[in-house]
Short mmCIF file of C-alpha atoms in Angstrom, two decimals:
data_model
loop_
_atom_site.label_atom_id
_atom_site.label_comp_id
_atom_site.label_asym_id
_atom_site.label_seq_id
_atom_site.Cartn_x
_atom_site.Cartn_y
_atom_site.Cartn_z
CA UNK A 1 18.80 7.47 18.55
CA UNK A 2 15.83 9.56 17.37
CA UNK A 3 12.53 9.31 17.82
CA UNK A 4 12.21 8.30 14.52
CA UNK A 5 15.20 5.65 14.78
CA UNK A 6 13.50 4.63 17.78
CA UNK A 7 10.09 3.58 16.10
CA UNK A 8 11.66 1.91 12.65
CA UNK A 9 13.92 -0.51 14.99
CA UNK A 10 10.32 -1.50 16.12
CA UNK A 11 8.24 -1.52 13.03
CA UNK A 12 8.87 -5.05 12.09
CA UNK A 13 7.78 -6.09 15.52
CA UNK A 14 4.65 -4.02 15.14
CA UNK A 15 3.78 -5.27 11.84
CA UNK A 16 3.79 -8.93 12.62
CA UNK A 17 1.87 -8.57 15.85
CA UNK A 18 -0.78 -6.13 14.30
CA UNK A 19 -1.08 -8.72 11.23
CA UNK A 20 -1.37 -11.57 13.54
CA UNK A 21 -4.40 -9.42 15.50
CA UNK A 22 -6.32 -8.50 12.34
CA UNK A 23 -5.39 -11.19 9.05
CA UNK A 24 -5.39 -8.18 6.92
CA UNK A 25 -2.22 -6.13 5.47
CA UNK A 26 -3.93 -2.91 4.76
CA UNK A 27 -5.40 -2.55 8.06
CA UNK A 28 -2.38 -3.89 9.79
CA UNK A 29 -0.42 -1.13 8.29
CA UNK A 30 -3.26 1.47 9.28
CA UNK A 31 -2.89 0.37 12.81
CA UNK A 32 0.97 0.42 12.51
CA UNK A 33 0.62 4.26 11.40
CA UNK A 34 -1.82 5.36 13.87
CA UNK A 35 0.79 4.15 16.33
CA UNK A 36 3.88 6.24 14.77
CA UNK A 37 1.24 9.29 14.97
CA UNK A 38 0.64 8.85 18.32
CA UNK A 39 4.30 7.94 19.21
CA UNK A 40 5.37 11.28 17.39
CA UNK A 41 3.19 13.09 20.06
CA UNK A 42 5.04 11.71 23.05
CA UNK A 43 8.56 12.86 24.43
CA UNK A 44 10.34 9.23 24.36
CA UNK A 45 12.85 10.35 27.17
CA UNK A 46 9.83 10.38 29.40
CA UNK A 47 9.20 6.44 28.84
CA UNK A 48 11.29 3.65 30.39
CA UNK A 49 10.96 1.43 27.93
CA UNK A 50 9.79 2.73 24.47
CA UNK A 51 9.40 -0.48 22.74
CA UNK A 52 6.87 -1.94 25.56
CA UNK A 53 4.97 1.48 25.00
CA UNK A 54 4.67 0.88 21.42
CA UNK A 55 3.53 -2.75 21.50
CA UNK A 56 1.14 -1.48 24.25
CA UNK A 57 -0.69 1.30 21.87
CA UNK A 58 -0.13 -1.21 18.98
CA UNK A 59 -2.26 -4.03 20.46
CA UNK A 60 -4.79 -1.74 21.77
CA UNK A 61 -5.33 -0.10 18.38
CA UNK A 62 -5.33 -3.51 16.69
CA UNK A 63 -8.24 -4.57 19.17
CA UNK A 64 -10.09 -2.02 18.48
CA UNK A 65 -9.62 -2.15 14.62
CA UNK A 66 -10.60 -6.13 15.15
CA UNK A 67 -13.81 -5.33 16.52
CA UNK A 68 -14.31 -2.99 13.86
CA UNK A 69 -13.35 -5.20 11.26
CA UNK A 70 -15.59 -8.22 12.41
CA UNK A 71 -18.48 -5.74 12.04
CA UNK A 72 -17.87 -5.25 8.60
CA UNK A 73 -16.72 -8.89 8.07
CA UNK A 74 -20.53 -9.95 9.02
CA UNK A 75 -21.90 -8.80 5.26
CA UNK A 76 -18.87 -10.40 3.77
CA UNK A 77 -19.95 -12.60 0.81
CA UNK A 78 -18.92 -16.27 1.90
CA UNK A 79 -16.11 -17.07 4.18
CA UNK A 80 -14.05 -14.76 5.00
CA UNK A 81 -9.99 -15.72 5.21
CA UNK A 82 -6.93 -13.62 5.97
CA UNK A 83 -5.06 -12.59 3.29
CA UNK A 84 -1.84 -14.33 2.14
CA UNK A 85 1.30 -13.14 2.22
CA UNK A 86 3.19 -14.46 -1.00
CA UNK A 87 6.96 -14.14 -0.31
CA UNK A 88 8.08 -11.42 -2.98
CA UNK A 89 11.66 -9.73 -2.24
CA UNK A 90 10.31 -6.55 -3.33
CA UNK A 91 7.42 -6.50 -0.71
CA UNK A 92 8.35 -4.40 2.08
CA UNK A 93 5.36 -5.98 4.08
CA UNK A 94 7.44 -9.43 3.65
CA UNK A 95 10.91 -8.11 4.58
CA UNK A 96 8.48 -7.09 8.06
CA UNK A 97 7.15 -10.22 8.67
CA UNK A 98 10.10 -12.11 7.88
CA UNK A 99 12.20 -10.83 11.25
CA UNK A 100 10.02 -12.72 13.33
CA UNK A 101 8.55 -16.34 13.24
CA UNK A 102 5.98 -16.45 10.33
CA UNK A 103 2.35 -15.73 10.51
CA UNK A 104 1.21 -19.60 9.88
CA UNK A 105 -2.22 -18.77 7.91
CA UNK A 106 -4.18 -21.72 9.84
CA UNK A 107 -3.40 -20.26 13.11
CA UNK A 108 -4.33 -16.70 11.74
CA UNK A 109 -7.49 -18.49 10.36
CA UNK A 110 -8.02 -20.43 13.57
CA UNK A 111 -7.56 -17.42 15.82
CA UNK A 112 -10.92 -15.69 14.06
CA UNK A 113 -12.66 -18.02 16.75
CA UNK A 114 -11.21 -15.87 19.67
CA UNK A 115 -12.37 -12.99 21.61
CA UNK A 116 -10.21 -9.71 20.71
CA UNK A 117 -8.56 -10.01 24.23
CA UNK A 118 -8.05 -13.93 24.06
CA UNK A 119 -6.66 -13.07 20.74
CA UNK A 120 -4.44 -10.18 22.36
CA UNK A 121 -3.43 -12.15 25.18
CA UNK A 122 -2.46 -15.49 22.94
CA UNK A 123 -0.53 -13.51 20.45
CA UNK A 124 1.41 -11.37 22.93
CA UNK A 125 2.33 -14.62 25.35
CA UNK A 126 3.05 -17.71 22.78
CA UNK A 127 4.47 -15.43 19.69
CA UNK A 128 6.17 -12.66 21.26
CA UNK A 129 6.84 -14.42 25.13
CA UNK A 130 5.55 -11.64 26.77
CA UNK A 131 5.22 -12.22 30.73
CA UNK A 132 1.78 -12.22 31.79
CA UNK A 133 2.63 -9.18 34.04
CA UNK A 134 2.89 -7.47 31.05
CA UNK A 135 0.34 -8.84 29.35
CA UNK A 136 -1.88 -7.44 32.04
CA UNK A 137 -0.53 -3.92 31.50
CA UNK A 138 -1.51 -4.23 27.97
CA UNK A 139 -4.95 -5.07 28.62
CA UNK A 140 -5.33 -3.66 31.64
CA UNK A 141 -6.56 -6.85 33.34
CA UNK A 142 -5.24 -9.11 36.04
CA UNK A 143 -2.69 -11.42 35.56
CA UNK A 144 -4.96 -13.99 36.62
CA UNK A 145 -7.35 -12.96 34.29
CA UNK A 146 -4.67 -12.73 31.54
CA UNK A 147 -3.44 -16.42 32.14
CA UNK A 148 -7.50 -17.56 31.74
CA UNK A 149 -7.73 -15.92 28.61
CA UNK A 150 -4.60 -17.58 27.36
CA UNK A 151 -5.84 -20.72 28.34
CA UNK A 152 -9.01 -20.33 26.81
CA UNK A 153 -7.10 -19.64 23.86
CA UNK A 154 -4.78 -22.27 23.52
CA UNK A 155 -8.16 -24.86 24.15
CA UNK A 156 -9.50 -23.30 21.20
CA UNK A 157 -6.67 -23.44 18.88
CA UNK A 158 -5.57 -26.81 20.05
CA UNK A 159 -9.12 -28.31 19.33
CA UNK A 160 -8.78 -27.19 15.61
CA UNK A 161 -8.69 -30.34 13.07
CA UNK A 162 -5.54 -29.22 11.60
CA UNK A 163 -1.58 -29.47 12.69
CA UNK A 164 -0.61 -26.19 13.75
CA UNK A 165 3.13 -25.43 13.03
CA UNK A 166 3.58 -28.23 10.75
CA UNK A 167 7.00 -28.48 9.17
CA UNK A 168 7.60 -27.06 5.31
CA UNK A 169 8.77 -30.98 4.64
CA UNK A 170 5.00 -31.92 5.76
CA UNK A 171 3.32 -29.53 4.14
CA UNK A 172 5.49 -29.70 0.74
CA UNK A 173 4.76 -33.52 0.62
CA UNK A 174 1.21 -33.20 1.11
CA UNK A 175 1.01 -30.73 -1.39
CA UNK A 176 2.57 -32.35 -4.21
CA UNK A 177 0.48 -34.92 -3.50
CA UNK A 178 -2.83 -33.20 -4.06
CA UNK A 179 -1.16 -31.64 -7.20
CA UNK A 180 -0.58 -35.09 -8.81
CA UNK A 181 -3.79 -36.04 -7.79
CA UNK A 182 -5.30 -33.29 -8.71
CA UNK A 183 -4.01 -33.60 -12.22
CA UNK A 184 -4.71 -37.22 -12.92
CA UNK A 185 -8.36 -36.48 -11.88
CA UNK A 186 -8.14 -39.50 -9.97
CA UNK A 187 -11.32 -39.14 -7.09
CA UNK A 188 -10.16 -41.82 -5.02
CA UNK A 189 -6.56 -40.31 -4.86
CA UNK A 190 -7.96 -37.36 -4.28
CA UNK A 191 -10.25 -38.72 -1.40
CA UNK A 192 -7.40 -41.00 0.23
CA UNK A 193 -5.34 -37.59 0.91
CA UNK A 194 -7.88 -35.93 2.96
CA UNK A 195 -8.47 -36.66 6.92
CA UNK A 196 -12.37 -37.55 7.74
CA UNK A 197 -12.95 -34.03 9.51
CA UNK A 198 -11.14 -32.13 6.72
CA UNK A 199 -12.19 -28.50 6.62
CA UNK A 200 -12.20 -26.74 2.99
CA UNK A 201 -12.42 -22.91 2.91
CA UNK A 202 -12.34 -20.76 -0.29
CA UNK A 203 -12.88 -16.95 -0.05
CA UNK A 204 -14.10 -15.40 -3.25
CA UNK A 205 -15.54 -12.02 -1.52
CA UNK A 206 -18.51 -12.26 -3.98
CA UNK A 207 -15.48 -10.84 -6.78
CA UNK A 208 -14.54 -14.47 -7.66
CA UNK A 209 -16.43 -18.09 -8.08
CA UNK A 210 -16.19 -19.59 -4.52
CA UNK A 211 -18.15 -22.01 -2.47
CA UNK A 212 -20.37 -19.73 -0.21
CA UNK A 213 -19.85 -22.20 2.72
CA UNK A 214 -16.80 -24.30 4.41
CA UNK A 215 -16.96 -27.88 3.06
CA UNK A 216 -16.73 -30.42 5.75
CA UNK A 217 -15.72 -33.92 5.61
CA UNK A 218 -13.52 -35.97 2.94
CA UNK A 219 -16.55 -37.49 0.99
CA UNK A 220 -17.52 -33.32 0.35
CA UNK A 221 -14.31 -31.63 -0.36
CA UNK A 222 -13.24 -34.65 -2.76
CA UNK A 223 -15.64 -34.61 -4.84
CA UNK A 224 -15.97 -30.75 -5.36
CA UNK A 225 -12.00 -31.10 -5.55
CA UNK A 226 -12.66 -33.51 -8.15
CA UNK A 227 -15.18 -31.41 -10.07
CA UNK A 228 -12.77 -28.42 -10.11
CA UNK A 229 -9.78 -30.65 -11.09
CA UNK A 230 -11.70 -32.39 -14.56
CA UNK A 231 -12.97 -29.03 -15.52
CA UNK A 232 -9.32 -27.14 -16.13
CA UNK A 233 -9.35 -24.00 -17.83
CA UNK A 234 -7.03 -23.47 -20.85
CA UNK A 235 -3.71 -21.69 -20.19
CA UNK A 236 -4.02 -22.10 -16.21
CA UNK A 237 -0.60 -23.08 -15.08
CA UNK A 238 -0.17 -24.20 -11.01
CA UNK A 239 3.13 -22.72 -9.67
CA UNK A 240 4.69 -23.87 -6.10
CA UNK A 241 4.73 -20.31 -4.08
CA UNK A 242 5.58 -19.75 -0.18
CA UNK A 243 2.45 -18.49 1.52
CA UNK A 244 3.11 -16.99 4.93
CA UNK A 245 6.28 -19.01 5.16
CA UNK A 246 4.88 -22.66 4.19
CA UNK A 247 4.51 -24.14 0.49
CA UNK A 248 1.61 -23.29 -1.46
CA UNK A 249 0.23 -23.34 -5.21
CA UNK A 250 -0.49 -20.54 -7.00
CA UNK A 251 -2.79 -20.66 -10.15
CA UNK A 252 -1.55 -18.59 -12.91
CA UNK A 253 -4.03 -17.61 -15.87
CA UNK A 254 -2.55 -15.76 -18.61
CA UNK A 255 0.33 -14.78 -16.44
CA UNK A 256 -2.06 -13.41 -13.73
CA UNK A 257 -2.55 -14.25 -10.33
CA UNK A 258 -5.98 -16.82 -10.25
CA UNK A 259 -6.26 -18.31 -6.98
CA UNK A 260 -3.51 -19.43 -4.03
CA UNK A 261 -3.66 -22.80 -2.12
CA UNK A 262 -2.17 -24.03 0.68
CA UNK A 263 -2.76 -26.72 3.68
CA UNK A 264 -2.20 -27.92 6.96
CA UNK A 265 -2.17 -31.56 7.81
CA UNK A 266 -4.74 -33.49 9.97
CA UNK A 267 -4.18 -33.10 13.64
CA UNK A 268 -5.41 -36.66 14.18
CA UNK A 269 -3.31 -37.78 11.11
CA UNK A 270 -0.55 -36.00 9.80
CA UNK A 271 -0.35 -37.93 6.82
CA UNK A 272 -3.84 -36.65 5.49
CA UNK A 273 -4.75 -33.11 4.75
CA UNK A 274 -6.70 -31.39 7.63
CA UNK A 275 -7.23 -28.03 6.40
CA UNK A 276 -7.10 -26.23 2.65
CA UNK A 277 -7.41 -22.65 2.18
CA UNK A 278 -8.11 -21.16 -1.19
CA UNK A 279 -8.07 -17.64 -1.78
CA UNK A 280 -9.94 -16.36 -4.69
CA UNK A 281 -10.88 -12.80 -3.83
CA UNK A 282 -8.78 -10.82 -6.12
CA UNK A 283 -8.48 -7.50 -3.57
CA UNK A 284 -6.64 -10.24 -1.40
CA UNK A 285 -4.28 -11.42 -3.97
CA UNK A 286 -2.15 -8.21 -4.94
CA UNK A 287 1.38 -9.37 -3.83
CA UNK A 288 2.22 -11.67 -7.22
CA UNK A 289 5.17 -13.81 -7.31
CA UNK A 290 8.07 -12.51 -9.17
CA UNK A 291 9.29 -14.03 -12.48
#
């Protein structure tokens, strides 16, 4: 197998790893491109495990990229949310993600509260099932330290208000009920769908109208959602889409994608919504639904 063929065989996994670390497509692709440039400078026959070498380099590059990205995000206008991956057969990026477990948006968001090392250890162990000996080599830490990193990451993600890893059917059921309640303009119906500790976040990036802070609790969230539902824009059309492998709702205006919403059930009460994600930043909505 040629050097290029070896890299291309690993590219889907490297892309998935990089996206989970960063939550941004362009930066994830830059990381993989840098890994490719470094790969070209080595002699593959000198490596016992070329795939392991590539994953190590990509992880380390992603950690550095994440630190830089977080510094930039400090000046971001309003809440920063990870970019959605809308399923589009023509998208190479989506095709790469489909080779491994989908990068659930709720989990990618929760991982923003992890340190770069916690995030790397957590992704490598819980998504890619790497043993602690390998993770220790990648992060240049002891196995004991890596176990602690994963343990802390699990504790932080486990404390989130939403249920991670919910089934598509569960998400679809809540999404359909939310669409019906919003269409009817029924404030109480919207309120009844929300868990007491619901978190609703919208990302406009200063380029589209969006709340400048997260909404917390059922009352505040329902009031804002009701106000938006009763202020319907002419020509707006809701369309069901798949967002990072989960059901979502896209709002089209004049055929253009205005925003995308998805959700996750409450961890305490899965029959209600625990987390609402709305992406309005046009720079993060570049992948359009076909048709």
